[in-house]
Tab-separated table of C-alpha atoms in Angstrom:
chain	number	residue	atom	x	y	z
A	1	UNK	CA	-7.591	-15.430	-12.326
A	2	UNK	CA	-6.025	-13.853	-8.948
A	3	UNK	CA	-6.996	-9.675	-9.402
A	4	UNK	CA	-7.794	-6.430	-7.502
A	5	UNK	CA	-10.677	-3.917	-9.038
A	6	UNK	CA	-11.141	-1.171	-7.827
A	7	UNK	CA	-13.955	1.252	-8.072
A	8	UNK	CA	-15.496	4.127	-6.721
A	9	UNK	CA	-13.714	7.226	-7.824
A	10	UNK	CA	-14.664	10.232	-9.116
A	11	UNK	CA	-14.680	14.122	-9.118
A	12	UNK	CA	-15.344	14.857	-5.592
A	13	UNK	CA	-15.691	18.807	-4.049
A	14	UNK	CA	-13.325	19.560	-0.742
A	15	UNK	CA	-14.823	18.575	2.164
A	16	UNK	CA	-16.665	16.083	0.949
A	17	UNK	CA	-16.696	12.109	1.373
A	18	UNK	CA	-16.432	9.315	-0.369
A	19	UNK	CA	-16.124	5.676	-0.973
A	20	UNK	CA	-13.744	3.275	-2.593
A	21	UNK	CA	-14.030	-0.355	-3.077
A	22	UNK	CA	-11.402	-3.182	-4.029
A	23	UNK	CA	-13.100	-6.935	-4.925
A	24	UNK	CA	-10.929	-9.459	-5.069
A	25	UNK	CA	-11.147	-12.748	-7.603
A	26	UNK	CA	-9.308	-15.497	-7.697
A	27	UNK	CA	-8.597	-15.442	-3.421
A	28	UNK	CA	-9.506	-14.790	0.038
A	29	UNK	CA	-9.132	-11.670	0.851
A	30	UNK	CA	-9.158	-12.005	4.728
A	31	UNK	CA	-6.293	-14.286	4.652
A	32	UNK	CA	-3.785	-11.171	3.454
A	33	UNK	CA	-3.253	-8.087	4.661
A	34	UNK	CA	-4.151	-5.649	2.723
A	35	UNK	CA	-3.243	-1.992	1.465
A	36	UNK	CA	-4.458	1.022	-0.066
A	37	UNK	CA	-1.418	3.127	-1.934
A	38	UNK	CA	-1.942	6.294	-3.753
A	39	UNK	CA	-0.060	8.475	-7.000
A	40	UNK	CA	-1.088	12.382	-7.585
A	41	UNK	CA	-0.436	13.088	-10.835
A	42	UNK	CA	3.211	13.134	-11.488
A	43	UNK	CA	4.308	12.488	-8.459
A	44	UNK	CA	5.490	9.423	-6.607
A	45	UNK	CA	3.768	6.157	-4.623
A	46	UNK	CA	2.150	7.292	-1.187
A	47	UNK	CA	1.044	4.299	0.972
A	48	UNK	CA	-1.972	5.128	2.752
A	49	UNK	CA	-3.405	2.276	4.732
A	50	UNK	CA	-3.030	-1.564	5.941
A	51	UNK	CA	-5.717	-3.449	6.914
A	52	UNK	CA	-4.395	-6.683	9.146
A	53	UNK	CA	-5.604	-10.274	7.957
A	54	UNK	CA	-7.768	-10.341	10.826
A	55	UNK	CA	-9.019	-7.312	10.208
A	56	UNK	CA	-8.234	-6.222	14.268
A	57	UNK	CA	-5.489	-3.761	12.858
A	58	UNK	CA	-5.213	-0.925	10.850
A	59	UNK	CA	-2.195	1.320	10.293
A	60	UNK	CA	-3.068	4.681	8.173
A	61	UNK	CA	-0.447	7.697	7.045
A	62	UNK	CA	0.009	10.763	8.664
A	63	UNK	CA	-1.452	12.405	5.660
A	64	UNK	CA	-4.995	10.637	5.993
A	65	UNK	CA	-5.247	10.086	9.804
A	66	UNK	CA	-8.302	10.913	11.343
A	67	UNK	CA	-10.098	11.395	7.618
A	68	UNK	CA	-10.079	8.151	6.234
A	69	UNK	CA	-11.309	4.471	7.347
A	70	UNK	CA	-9.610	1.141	5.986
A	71	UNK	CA	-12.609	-1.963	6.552
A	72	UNK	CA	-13.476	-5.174	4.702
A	73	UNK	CA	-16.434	-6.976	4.116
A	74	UNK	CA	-15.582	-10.798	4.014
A	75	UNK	CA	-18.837	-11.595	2.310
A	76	UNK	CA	-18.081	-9.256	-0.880
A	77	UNK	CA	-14.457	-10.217	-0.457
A	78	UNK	CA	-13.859	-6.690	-0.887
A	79	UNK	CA	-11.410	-4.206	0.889
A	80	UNK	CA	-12.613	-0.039	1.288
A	81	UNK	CA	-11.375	2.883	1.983
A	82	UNK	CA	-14.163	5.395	3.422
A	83	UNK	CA	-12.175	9.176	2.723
A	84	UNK	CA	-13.875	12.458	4.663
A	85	UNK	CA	-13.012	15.656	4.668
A	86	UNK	CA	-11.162	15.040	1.141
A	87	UNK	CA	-8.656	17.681	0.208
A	88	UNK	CA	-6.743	19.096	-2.978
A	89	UNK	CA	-3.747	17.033	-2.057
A	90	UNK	CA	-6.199	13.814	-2.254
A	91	UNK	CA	-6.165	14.137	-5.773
A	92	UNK	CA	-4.872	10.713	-7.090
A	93	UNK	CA	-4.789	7.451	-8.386
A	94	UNK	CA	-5.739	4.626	-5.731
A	95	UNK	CA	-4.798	1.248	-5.520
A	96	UNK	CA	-5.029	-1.560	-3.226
A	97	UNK	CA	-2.304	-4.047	-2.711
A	98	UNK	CA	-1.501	-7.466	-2.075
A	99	UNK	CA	1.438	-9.050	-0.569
A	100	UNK	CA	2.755	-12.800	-2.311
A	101	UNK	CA	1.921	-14.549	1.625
A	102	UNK	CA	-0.878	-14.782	3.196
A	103	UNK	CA	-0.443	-14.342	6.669
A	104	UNK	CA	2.309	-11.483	8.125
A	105	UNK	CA	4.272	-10.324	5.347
A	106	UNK	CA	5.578	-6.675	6.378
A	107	UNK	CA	9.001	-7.714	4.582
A	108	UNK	CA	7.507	-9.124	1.514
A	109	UNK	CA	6.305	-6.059	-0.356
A	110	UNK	CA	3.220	-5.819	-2.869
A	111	UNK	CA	3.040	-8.393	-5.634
A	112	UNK	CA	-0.557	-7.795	-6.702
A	113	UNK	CA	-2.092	-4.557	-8.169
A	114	UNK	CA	-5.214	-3.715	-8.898
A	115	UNK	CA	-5.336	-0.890	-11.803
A	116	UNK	CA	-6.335	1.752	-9.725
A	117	UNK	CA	-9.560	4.024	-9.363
A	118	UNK	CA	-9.003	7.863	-10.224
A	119	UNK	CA	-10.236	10.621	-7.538
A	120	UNK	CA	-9.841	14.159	-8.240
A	121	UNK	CA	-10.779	16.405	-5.778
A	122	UNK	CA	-11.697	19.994	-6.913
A	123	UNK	CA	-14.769	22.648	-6.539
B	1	UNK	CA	8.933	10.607	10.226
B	2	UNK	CA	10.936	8.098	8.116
B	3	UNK	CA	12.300	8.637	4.676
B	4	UNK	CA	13.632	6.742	1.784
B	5	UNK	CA	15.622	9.213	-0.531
B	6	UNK	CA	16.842	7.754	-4.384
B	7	UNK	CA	18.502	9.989	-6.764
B	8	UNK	CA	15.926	11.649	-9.304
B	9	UNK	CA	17.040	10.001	-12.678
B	10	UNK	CA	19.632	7.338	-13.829
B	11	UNK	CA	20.732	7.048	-17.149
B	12	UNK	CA	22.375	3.465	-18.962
B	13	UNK	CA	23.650	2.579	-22.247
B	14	UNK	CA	21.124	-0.266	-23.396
B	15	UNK	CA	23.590	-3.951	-22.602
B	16	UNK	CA	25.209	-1.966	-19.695
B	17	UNK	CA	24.719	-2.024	-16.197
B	18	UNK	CA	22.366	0.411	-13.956
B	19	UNK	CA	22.515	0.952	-10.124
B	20	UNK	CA	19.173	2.477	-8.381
B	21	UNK	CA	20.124	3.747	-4.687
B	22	UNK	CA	17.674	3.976	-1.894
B	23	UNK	CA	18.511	5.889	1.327
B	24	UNK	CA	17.724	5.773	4.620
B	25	UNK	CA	18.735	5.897	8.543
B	26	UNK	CA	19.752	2.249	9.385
B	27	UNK	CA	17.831	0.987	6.377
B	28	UNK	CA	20.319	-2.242	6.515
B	29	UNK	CA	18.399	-3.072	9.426
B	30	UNK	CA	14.782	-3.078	7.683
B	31	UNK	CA	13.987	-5.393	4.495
B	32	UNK	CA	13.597	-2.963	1.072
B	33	UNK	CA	11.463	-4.038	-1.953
B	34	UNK	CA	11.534	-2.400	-5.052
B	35	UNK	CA	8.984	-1.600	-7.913
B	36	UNK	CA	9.109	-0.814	-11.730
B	37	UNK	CA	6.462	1.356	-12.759
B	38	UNK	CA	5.752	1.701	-16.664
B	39	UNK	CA	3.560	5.033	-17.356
B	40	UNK	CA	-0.275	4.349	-16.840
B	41	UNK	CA	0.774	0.842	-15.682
B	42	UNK	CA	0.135	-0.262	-12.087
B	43	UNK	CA	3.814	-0.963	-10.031
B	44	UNK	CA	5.494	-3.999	-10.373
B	45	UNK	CA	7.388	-5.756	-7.749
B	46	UNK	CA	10.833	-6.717	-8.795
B	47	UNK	CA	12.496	-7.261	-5.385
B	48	UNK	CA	11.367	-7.911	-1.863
B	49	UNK	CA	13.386	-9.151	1.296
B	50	UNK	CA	16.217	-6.390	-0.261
B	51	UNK	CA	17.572	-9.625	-2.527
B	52	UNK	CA	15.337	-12.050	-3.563
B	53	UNK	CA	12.975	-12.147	-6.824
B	54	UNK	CA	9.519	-13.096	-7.679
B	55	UNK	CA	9.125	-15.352	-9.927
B	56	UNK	CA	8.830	-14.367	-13.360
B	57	UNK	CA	11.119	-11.690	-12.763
B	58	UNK	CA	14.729	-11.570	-15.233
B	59	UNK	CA	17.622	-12.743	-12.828
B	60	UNK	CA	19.065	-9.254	-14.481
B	61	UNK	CA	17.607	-7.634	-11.599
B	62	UNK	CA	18.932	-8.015	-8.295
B	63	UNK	CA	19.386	-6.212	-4.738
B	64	UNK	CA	21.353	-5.339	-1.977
B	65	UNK	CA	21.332	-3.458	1.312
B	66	UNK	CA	23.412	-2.557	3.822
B	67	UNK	CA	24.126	0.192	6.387
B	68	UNK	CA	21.815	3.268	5.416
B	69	UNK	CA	21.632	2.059	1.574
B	70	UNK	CA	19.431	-0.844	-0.405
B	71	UNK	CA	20.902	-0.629	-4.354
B	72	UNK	CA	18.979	-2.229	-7.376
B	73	UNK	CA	20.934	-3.519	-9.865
B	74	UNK	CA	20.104	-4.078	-13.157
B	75	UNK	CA	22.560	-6.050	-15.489
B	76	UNK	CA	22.461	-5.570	-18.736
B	77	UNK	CA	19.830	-3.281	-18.971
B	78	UNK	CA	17.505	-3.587	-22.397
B	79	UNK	CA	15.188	-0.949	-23.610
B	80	UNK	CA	12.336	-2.681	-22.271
B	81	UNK	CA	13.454	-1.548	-18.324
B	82	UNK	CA	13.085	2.168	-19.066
B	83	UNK	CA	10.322	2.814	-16.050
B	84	UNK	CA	10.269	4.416	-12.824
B	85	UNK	CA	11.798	2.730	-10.108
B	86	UNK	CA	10.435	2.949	-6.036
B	87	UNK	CA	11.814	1.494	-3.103
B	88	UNK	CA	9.891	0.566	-0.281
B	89	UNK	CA	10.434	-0.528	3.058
B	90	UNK	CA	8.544	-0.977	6.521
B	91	UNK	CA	9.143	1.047	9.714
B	92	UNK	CA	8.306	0.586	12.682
B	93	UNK	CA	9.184	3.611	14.827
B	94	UNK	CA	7.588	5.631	15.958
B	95	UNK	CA	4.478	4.176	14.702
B	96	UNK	CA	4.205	1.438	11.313
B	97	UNK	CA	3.823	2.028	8.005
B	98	UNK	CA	5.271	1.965	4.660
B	99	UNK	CA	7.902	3.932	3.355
B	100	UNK	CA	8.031	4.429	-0.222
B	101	UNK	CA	11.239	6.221	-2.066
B	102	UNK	CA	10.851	9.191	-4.079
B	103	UNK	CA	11.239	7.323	-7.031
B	104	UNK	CA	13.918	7.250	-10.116
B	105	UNK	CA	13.407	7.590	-13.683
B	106	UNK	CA	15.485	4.740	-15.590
B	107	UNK	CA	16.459	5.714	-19.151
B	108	UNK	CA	17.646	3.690	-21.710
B	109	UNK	CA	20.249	5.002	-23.905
């Protein structure tokens, strides 16, 4: 079955760091590019990062710039987002995203989900 | 930095028709997609390429954009389509990223 997991979230304090992970089953995850998108609680859908199919680009939102890394690890077939420095206003649900095409796909939007992984940040 | 602006809430009589705007500058120009998001349920993608459907989705939903405005459109609306709605679309200037909308609550009358 073709699915996103993620993992990795958590109650983190400000300032801190840490890491979450998206495995893919079912397909190769180098042959998309891939995104990270985030929802605070009641609020609305925040992309955060791409992650080019051959891994050479990344794109990330003024919001995270500079405190957050997008990277994959081909062997895993897993997509991560390392976050530093975490803030209040990190507090969300994250998911990564697929698009339906392998290959560039800006226009296509996200037809694959994973269920997201929960990080609250708070002291 | 670029923004996608829809209306807060949108309210339909179940059988009846419902129109979701999405604005923003020259978004004609740029491709939208749209999502339905059921609470504690991951987004859905309805519509990508402003007018064309994945498959499995009802041909009640469809999409159009033009000038500074993509619309969703969903014909005869059932109970089951009460969700949050997001449009989405990908800009390039000054730098790229995603755009998402702020979002509109569907409800089902």
């Amino acid at each position: 079955e073709v699915q996103l997991a993620e993992s990795g979230g958590g109650l983190v304090q400000p300032g801190g760091s840490l890491r979450l992970s998206c495995v893919a089953s079912g397909f190769t995850l180098r042959s998309y590019e891939m995104n990270w998108v985030r929802q605070a609680p009641g609020k609305g859908l925040e992309w955060v990062s791409y992650l080019s199919s051959s891994g050479g680009t990344m794109y990330y939102a003024d919001s995270v710039k500079g405190r957050v890394t997008i990277s994959r690890d081909n062997v895993k077939n897993a997509l991560y987002l390392q976050m530093n420095s975490v803030r209040a206003e990190d507090t969300a649900v994250y998911y990564c995203a697929r698009p339906p095409h392998s290959g560039y796909s800006a226009y296509d939007g996200f037809d694959l989900w994973g269920q997201g992984t929960k990080v609250i940040v708070s002291s | 930095s670029y923004e996608l602006t829809q209306p807060p809430s949108v309210s339909v009589f179940s059988g009846q028709t419902a129109s979701i705007s999405c604005s923003g500058d020259e978004l004609g120009r740029k491709h939208a997609s749209w999502y339905q998001q059921k609470p504690g349920q991951s987004p859905v993608l309805v519509i990508y390429q402003s007018t064309k459907r994945p498959s499995g989705i009802p041909a009640r939903f469809s999409g159009s954009n033009s000038g500074n405005t993509a619309t969703l459109t969903i014909s005869g609306t059932q109970v089951t389509d009460e969700a949050d709605y997001y449009c989405q679309a990908w800009d390039t200037s000054p730098g790229n990223s995603y755009v998402f909308g702020t979002g509109t609550k569907v409800t089902v009358l």
